[in-house]
PDB file of C-alpha atoms in Angstrom:
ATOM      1  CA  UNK Q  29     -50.716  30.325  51.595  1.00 55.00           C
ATOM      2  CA  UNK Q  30     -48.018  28.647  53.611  1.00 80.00           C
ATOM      3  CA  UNK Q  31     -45.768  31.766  54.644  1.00 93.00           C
ATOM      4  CA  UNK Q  32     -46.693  35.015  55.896  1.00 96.00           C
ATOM      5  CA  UNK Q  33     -48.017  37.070  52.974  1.00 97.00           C
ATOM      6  CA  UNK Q  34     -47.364  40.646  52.413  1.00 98.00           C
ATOM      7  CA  UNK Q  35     -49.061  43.801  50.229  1.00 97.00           C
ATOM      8  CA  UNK Q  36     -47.738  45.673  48.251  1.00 98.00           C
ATOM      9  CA  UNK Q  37     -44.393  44.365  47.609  1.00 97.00           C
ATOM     10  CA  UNK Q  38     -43.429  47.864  45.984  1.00 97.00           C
ATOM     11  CA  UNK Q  39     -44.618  50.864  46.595  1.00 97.00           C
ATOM     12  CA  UNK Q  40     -43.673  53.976  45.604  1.00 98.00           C
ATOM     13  CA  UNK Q  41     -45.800  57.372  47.100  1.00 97.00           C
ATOM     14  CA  UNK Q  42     -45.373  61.353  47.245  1.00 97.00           C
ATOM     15  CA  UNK Q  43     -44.272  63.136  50.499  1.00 97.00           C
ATOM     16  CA  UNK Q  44     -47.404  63.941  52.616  1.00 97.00           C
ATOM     17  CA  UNK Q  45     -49.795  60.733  51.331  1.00 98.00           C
ATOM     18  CA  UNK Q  46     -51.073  57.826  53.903  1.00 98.00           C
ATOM     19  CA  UNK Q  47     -49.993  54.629  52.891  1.00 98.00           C
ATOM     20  CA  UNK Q  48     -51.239  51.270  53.706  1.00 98.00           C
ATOM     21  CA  UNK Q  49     -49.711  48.550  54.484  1.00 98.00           C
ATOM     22  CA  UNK Q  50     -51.417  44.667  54.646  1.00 98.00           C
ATOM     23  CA  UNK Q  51     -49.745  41.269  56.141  1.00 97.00           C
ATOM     24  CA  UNK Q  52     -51.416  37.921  56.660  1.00 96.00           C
ATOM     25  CA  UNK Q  53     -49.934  35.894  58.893  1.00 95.00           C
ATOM     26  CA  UNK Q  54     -48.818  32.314  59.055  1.00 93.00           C
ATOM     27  CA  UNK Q  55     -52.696  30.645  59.834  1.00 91.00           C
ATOM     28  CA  UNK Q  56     -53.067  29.616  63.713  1.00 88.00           C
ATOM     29  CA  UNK Q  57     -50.330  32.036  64.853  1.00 90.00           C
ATOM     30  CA  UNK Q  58     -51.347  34.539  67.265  1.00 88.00           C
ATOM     31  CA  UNK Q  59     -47.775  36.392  67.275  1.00 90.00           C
ATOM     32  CA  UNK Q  60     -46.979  39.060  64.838  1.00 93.00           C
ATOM     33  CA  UNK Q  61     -44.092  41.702  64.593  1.00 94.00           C
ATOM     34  CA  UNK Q  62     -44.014  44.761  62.088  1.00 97.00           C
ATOM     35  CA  UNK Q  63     -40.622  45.658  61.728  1.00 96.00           C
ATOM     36  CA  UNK Q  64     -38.659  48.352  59.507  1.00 97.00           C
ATOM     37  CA  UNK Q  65     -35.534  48.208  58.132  1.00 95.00           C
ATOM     38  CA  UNK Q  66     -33.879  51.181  55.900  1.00 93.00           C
ATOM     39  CA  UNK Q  67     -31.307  50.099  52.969  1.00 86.00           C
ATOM     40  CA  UNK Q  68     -28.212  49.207  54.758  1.00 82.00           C
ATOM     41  CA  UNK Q  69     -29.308  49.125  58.492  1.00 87.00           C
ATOM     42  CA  UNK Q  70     -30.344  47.072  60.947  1.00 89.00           C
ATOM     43  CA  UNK Q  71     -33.820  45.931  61.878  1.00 93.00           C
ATOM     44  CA  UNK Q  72     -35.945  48.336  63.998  1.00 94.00           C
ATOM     45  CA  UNK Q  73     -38.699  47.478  66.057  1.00 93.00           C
ATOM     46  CA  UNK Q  74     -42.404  48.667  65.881  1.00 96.00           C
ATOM     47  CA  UNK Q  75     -44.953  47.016  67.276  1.00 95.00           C
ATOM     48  CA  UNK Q  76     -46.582  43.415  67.864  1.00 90.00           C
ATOM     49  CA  UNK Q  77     -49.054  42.053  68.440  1.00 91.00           C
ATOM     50  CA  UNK Q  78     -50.286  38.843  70.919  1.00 88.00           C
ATOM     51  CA  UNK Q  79     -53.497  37.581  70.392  1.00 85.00           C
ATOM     52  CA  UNK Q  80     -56.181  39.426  72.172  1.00 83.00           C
ATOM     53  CA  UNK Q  81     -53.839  41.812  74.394  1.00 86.00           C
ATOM     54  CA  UNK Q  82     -53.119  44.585  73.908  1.00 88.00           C
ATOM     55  CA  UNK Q  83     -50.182  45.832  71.659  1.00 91.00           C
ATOM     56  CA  UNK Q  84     -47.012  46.810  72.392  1.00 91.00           C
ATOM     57  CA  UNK Q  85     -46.277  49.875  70.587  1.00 93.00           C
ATOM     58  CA  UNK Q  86     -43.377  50.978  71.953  1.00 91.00           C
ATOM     59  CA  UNK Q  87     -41.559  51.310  68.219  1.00 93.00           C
ATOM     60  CA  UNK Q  88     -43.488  53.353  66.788  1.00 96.00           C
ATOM     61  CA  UNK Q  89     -41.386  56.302  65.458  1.00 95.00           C
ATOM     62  CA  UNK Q  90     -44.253  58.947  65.794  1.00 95.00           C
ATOM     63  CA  UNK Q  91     -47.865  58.919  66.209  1.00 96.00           C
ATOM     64  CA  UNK Q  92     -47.467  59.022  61.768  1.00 98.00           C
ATOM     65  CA  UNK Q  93     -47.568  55.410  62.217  1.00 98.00           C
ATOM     66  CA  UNK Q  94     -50.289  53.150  63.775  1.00 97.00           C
ATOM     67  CA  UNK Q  95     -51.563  49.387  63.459  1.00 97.00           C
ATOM     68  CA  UNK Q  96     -54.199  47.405  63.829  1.00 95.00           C
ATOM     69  CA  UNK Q  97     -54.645  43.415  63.491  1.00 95.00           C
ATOM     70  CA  UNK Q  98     -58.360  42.722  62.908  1.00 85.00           C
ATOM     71  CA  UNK Q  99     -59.781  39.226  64.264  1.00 81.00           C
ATOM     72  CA  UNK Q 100     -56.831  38.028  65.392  1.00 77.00           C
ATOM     73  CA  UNK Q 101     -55.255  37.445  61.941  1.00 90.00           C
ATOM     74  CA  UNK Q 102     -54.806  39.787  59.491  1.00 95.00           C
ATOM     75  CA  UNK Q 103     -52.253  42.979  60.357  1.00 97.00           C
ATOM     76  CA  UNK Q 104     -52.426  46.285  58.388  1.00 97.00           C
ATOM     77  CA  UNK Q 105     -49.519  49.339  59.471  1.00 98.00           C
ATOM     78  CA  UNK Q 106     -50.954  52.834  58.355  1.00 98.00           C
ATOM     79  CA  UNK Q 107     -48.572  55.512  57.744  1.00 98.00           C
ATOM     80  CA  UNK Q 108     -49.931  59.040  57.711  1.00 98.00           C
ATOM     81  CA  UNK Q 109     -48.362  61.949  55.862  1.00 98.00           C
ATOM     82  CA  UNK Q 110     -45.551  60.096  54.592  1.00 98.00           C
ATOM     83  CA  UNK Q 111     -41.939  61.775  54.842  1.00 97.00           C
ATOM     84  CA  UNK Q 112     -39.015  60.719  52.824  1.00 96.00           C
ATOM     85  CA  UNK Q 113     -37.262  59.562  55.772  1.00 96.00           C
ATOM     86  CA  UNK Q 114     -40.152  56.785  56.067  1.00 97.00           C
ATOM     87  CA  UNK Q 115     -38.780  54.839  52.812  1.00 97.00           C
ATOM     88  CA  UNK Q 116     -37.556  51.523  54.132  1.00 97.00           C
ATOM     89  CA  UNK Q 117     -38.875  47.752  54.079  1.00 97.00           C
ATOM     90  CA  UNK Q 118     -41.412  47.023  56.438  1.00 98.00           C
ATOM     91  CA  UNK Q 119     -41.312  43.373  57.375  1.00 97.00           C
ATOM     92  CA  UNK Q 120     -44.405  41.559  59.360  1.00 97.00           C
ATOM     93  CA  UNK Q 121     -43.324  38.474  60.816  1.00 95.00           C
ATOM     94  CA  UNK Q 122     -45.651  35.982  62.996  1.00 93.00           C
ATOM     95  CA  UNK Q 123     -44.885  33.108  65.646  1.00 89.00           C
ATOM     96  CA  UNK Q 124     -47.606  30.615  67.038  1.00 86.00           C
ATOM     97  CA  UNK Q 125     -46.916  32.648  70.126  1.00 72.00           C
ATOM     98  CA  UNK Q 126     -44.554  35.773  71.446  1.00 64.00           C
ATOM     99  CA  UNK Q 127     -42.350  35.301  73.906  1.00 59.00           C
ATOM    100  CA  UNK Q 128     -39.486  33.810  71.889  1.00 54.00           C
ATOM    101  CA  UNK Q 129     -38.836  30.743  73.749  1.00 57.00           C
ATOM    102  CA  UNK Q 130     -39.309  27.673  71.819  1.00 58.00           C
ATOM    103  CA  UNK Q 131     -40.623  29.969  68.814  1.00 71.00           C
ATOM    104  CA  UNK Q 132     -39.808  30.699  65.613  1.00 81.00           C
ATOM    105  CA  UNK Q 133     -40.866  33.697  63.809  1.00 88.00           C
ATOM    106  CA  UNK Q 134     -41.211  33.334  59.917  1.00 92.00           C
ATOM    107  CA  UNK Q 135     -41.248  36.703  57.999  1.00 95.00           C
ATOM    108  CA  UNK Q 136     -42.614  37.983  55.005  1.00 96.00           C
ATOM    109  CA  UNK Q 137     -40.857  39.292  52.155  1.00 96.00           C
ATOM    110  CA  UNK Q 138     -41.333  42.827  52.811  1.00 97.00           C
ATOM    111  CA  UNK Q 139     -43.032  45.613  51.477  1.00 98.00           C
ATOM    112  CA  UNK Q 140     -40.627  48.059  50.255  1.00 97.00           C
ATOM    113  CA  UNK Q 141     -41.898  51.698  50.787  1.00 98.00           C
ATOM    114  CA  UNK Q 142     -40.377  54.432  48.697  1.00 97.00           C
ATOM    115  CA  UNK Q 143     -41.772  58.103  49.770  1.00 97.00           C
ATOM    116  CA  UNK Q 144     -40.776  60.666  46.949  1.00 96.00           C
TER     117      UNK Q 144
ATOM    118  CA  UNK I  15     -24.832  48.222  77.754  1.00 73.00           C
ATOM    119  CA  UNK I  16     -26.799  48.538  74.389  1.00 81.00           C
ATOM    120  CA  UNK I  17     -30.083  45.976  74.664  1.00 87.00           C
ATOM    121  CA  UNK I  18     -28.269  44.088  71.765  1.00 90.00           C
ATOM    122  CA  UNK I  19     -24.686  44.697  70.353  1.00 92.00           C
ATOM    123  CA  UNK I  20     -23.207  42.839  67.899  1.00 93.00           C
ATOM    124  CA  UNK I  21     -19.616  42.388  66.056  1.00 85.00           C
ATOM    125  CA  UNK I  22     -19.660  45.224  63.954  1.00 76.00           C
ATOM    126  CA  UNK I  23     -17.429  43.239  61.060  1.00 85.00           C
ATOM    127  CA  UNK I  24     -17.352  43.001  58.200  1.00 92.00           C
ATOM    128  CA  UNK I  25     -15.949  39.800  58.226  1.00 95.00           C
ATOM    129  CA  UNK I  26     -13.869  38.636  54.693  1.00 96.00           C
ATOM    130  CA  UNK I  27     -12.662  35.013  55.337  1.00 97.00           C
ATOM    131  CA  UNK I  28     -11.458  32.497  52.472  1.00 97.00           C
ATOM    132  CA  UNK I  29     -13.505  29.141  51.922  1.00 98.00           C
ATOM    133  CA  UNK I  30     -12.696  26.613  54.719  1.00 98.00           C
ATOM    134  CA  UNK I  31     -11.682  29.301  57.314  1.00 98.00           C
ATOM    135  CA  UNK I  32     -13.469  29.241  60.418  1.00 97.00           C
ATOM    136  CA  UNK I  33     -15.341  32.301  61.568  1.00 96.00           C
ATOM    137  CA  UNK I  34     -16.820  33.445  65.181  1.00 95.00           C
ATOM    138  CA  UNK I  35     -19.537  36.108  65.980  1.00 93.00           C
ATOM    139  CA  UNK I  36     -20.559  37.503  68.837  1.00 94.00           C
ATOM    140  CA  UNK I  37     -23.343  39.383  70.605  1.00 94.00           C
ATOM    141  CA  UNK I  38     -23.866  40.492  73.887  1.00 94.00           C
ATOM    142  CA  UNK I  39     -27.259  41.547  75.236  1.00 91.00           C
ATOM    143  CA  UNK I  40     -28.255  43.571  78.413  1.00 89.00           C
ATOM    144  CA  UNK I  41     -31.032  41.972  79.991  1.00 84.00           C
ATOM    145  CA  UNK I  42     -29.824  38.723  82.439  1.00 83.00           C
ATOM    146  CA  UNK I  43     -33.577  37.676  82.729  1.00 81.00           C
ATOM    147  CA  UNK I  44     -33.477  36.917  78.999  1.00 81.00           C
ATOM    148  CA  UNK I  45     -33.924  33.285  78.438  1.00 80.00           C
ATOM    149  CA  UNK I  46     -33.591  32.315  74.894  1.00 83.00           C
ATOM    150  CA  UNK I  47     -32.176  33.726  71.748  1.00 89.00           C
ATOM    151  CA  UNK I  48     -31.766  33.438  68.113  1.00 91.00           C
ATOM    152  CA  UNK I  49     -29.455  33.437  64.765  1.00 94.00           C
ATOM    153  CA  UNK I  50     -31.200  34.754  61.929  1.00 95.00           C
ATOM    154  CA  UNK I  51     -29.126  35.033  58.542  1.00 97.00           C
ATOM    155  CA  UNK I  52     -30.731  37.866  55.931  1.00 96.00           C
ATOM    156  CA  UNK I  53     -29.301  37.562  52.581  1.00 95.00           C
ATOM    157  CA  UNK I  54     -29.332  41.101  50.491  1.00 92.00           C
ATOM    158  CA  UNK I  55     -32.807  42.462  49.534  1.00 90.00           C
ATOM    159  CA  UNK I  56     -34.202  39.781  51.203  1.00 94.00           C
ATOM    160  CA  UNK I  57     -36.006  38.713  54.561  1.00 95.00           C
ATOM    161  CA  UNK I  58     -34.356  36.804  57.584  1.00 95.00           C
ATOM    162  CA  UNK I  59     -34.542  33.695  58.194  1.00 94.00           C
ATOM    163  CA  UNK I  60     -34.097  31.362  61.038  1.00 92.00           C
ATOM    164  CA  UNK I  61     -30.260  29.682  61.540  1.00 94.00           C
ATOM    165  CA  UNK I  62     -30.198  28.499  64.845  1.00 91.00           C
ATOM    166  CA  UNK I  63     -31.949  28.529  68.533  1.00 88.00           C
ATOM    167  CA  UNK I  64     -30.417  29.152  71.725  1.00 87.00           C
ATOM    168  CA  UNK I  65     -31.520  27.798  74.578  1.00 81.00           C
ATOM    169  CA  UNK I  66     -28.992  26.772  77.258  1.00 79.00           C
ATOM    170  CA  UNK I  67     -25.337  26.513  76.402  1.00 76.00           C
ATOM    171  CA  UNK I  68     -25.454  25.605  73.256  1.00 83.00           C
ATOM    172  CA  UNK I  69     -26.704  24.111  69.919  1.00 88.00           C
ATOM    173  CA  UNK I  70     -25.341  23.002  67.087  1.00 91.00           C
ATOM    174  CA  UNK I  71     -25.923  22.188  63.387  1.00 92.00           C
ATOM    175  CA  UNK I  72     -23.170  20.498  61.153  1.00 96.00           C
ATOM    176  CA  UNK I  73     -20.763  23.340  60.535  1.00 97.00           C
ATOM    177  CA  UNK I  74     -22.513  25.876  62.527  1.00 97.00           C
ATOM    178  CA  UNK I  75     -22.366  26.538  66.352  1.00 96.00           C
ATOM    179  CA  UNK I  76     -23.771  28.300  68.761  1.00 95.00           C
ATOM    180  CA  UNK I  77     -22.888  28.514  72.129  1.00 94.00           C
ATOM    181  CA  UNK I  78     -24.509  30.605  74.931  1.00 92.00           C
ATOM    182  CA  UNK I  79     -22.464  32.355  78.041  1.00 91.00           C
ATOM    183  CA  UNK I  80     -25.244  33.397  80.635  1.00 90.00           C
ATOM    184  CA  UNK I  81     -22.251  34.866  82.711  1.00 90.00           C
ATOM    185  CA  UNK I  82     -20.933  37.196  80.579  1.00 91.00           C
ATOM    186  CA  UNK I  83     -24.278  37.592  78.851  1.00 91.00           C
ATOM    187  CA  UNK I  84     -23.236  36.995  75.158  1.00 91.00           C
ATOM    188  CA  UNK I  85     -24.085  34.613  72.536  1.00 93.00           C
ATOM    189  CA  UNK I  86     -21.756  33.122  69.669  1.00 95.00           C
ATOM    190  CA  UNK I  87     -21.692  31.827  66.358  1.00 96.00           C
ATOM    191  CA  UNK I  88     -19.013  29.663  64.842  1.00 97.00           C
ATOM    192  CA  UNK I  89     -19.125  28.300  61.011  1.00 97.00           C
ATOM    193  CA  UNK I  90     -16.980  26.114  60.028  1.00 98.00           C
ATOM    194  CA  UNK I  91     -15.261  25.150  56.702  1.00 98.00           C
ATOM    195  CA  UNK I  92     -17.109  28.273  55.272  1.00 98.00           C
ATOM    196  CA  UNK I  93     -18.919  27.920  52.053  1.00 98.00           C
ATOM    197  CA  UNK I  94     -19.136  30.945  49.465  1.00 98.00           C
ATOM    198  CA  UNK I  95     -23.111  30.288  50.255  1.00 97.00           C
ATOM    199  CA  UNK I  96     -22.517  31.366  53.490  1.00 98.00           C
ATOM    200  CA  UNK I  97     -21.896  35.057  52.763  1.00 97.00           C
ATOM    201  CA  UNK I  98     -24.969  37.153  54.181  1.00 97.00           C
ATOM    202  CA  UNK I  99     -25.503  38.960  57.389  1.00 96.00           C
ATOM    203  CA  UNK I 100     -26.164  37.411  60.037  1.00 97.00           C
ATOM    204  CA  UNK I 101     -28.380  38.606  63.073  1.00 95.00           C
ATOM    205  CA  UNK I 102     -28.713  37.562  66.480  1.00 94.00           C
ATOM    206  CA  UNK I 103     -32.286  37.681  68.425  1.00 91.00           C
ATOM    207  CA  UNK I 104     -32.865  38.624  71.855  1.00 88.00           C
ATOM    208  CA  UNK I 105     -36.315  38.388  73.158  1.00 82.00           C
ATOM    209  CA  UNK I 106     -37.384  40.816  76.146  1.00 76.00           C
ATOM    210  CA  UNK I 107     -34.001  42.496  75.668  1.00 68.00           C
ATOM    211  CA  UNK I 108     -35.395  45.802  77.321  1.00 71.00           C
ATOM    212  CA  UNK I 109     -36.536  43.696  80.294  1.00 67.00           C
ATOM    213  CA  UNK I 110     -40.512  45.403  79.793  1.00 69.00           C
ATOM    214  CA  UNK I 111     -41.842  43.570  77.519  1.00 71.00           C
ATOM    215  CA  UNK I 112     -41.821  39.880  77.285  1.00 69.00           C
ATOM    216  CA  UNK I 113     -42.782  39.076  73.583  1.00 75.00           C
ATOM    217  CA  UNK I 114     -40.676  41.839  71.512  1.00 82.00           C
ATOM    218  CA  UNK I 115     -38.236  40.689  69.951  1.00 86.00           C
ATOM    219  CA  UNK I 116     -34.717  42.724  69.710  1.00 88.00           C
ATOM    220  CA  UNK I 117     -32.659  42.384  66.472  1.00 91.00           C
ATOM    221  CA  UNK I 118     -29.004  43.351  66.654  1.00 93.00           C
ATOM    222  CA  UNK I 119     -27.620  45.184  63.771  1.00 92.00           C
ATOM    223  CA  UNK I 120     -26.083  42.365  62.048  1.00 94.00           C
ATOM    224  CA  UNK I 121     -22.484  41.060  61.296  1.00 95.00           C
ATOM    225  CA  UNK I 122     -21.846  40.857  57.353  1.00 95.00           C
ATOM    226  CA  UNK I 123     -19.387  37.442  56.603  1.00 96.00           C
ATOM    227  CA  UNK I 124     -18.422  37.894  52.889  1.00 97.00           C
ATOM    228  CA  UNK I 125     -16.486  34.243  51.808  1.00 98.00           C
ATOM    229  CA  UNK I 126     -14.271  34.733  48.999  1.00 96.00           C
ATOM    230  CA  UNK I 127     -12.726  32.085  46.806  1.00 96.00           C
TER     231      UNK I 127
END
């Protein structure tokens, strides 16, 4: 596809399961962001991703959460033991590069968690 | 200073009122920066780019004050479609890391009739 491509779109999980989330980014960019956002608040920061370096994970709310972007493309954010304070939308975004300048970052549409 | 700090709002403003946001960000070494607009329940997307003083777009402006370390947005002759939150973009705002992008918490405009 053209845009960056998330899965699920909806999920809905008891207290104390992993989930997994997936995001393909835009092809040839070697830039991408997970980000979080709970109803109502602003957009928190948890890790990205530029090509073949290594990660910055300094978002990451706990060591519940971890990510891993196989071959350079696709992204998938594990959550372990999910808590009720996890339920927010988790947005993946990619750029052809980080950095910012000169770049755009496209998101996806989300993948709205819902821990029960 | 927060890394990013926006205009709390909200901001109500009758079609064809002019409007001005602002955010101020921490880091002097950052060089570029970003408007995003997020309508509700879904993703953001791109507005404008910031890159020296200013840029702008038909009715929307934004200017950028290396000095005082703050970015703007003006709209002009506001539209009912231009109700959403909007959310400026500072990249490297904690000066450590040069790709991560910092969001500020967003400014809601609500347009009325």
């Amino acid at each position: 596809g053209a845009g960056v491509s998330q899965s699920p779109s909806n999920k809905v999980t008891e207290k104390g399961k992993d989930v997994e989330l997936r995001c393909d980014p835009i092809s040839g960019h070697t830039a991408l962001y997970w980000y979080r956002q709970s109803l109502g608040q602003g957009l928190e920061f948890l890790i990205y991703f530029q090509g073949n370096s290594a990660p910055d994970k300094s978002g990451l709310p706990s060591d519940r959460f971890s990510a891993e972007r196989t071959g350079g493309s696709v992204s998938t954010l594990t959550i372990q033991r999910t808590q009720q304070e996890d339920s927010a939308v988790y947005l993946c975004a990619s750029s052809p590069r980080a950095g910012g300048f000169g770049n755009t970052i496209y998101f996806g549409e989300g993948s709205w968690l819902t821990v029960v | 200073r927060k890394e990013v700090e926006q205009d709390p709002g909200p901001f109500n403003v009758p079609e064809g009122a002019t409007v001005a946001f602002n955010c101020t960000y921490s880091n002097s070494a950052s060089q570029s920066f970003f408007w995003y607009r997020q309508d509700c329940r879904k993703e953001p997307k791109l507005l404008m780019s910031v890159y020296s003083s200013g840029n702008e777009d038909g009715r929307f402006t934004a200017q950028l004050n290396r000095a005082s370390q703050y970015i703007s947005l003006l709209i002009r002759d506001s539209k009912l479609s231009d109700s959403a939150t909007y959310l400026c973009v500072v990249p490297n705002a904690g000066g450590t890391s040069y790709g991560k992008l910092t969001f500020g918490q967003g400014t809601i405009l609500t347009v009325h009739p």
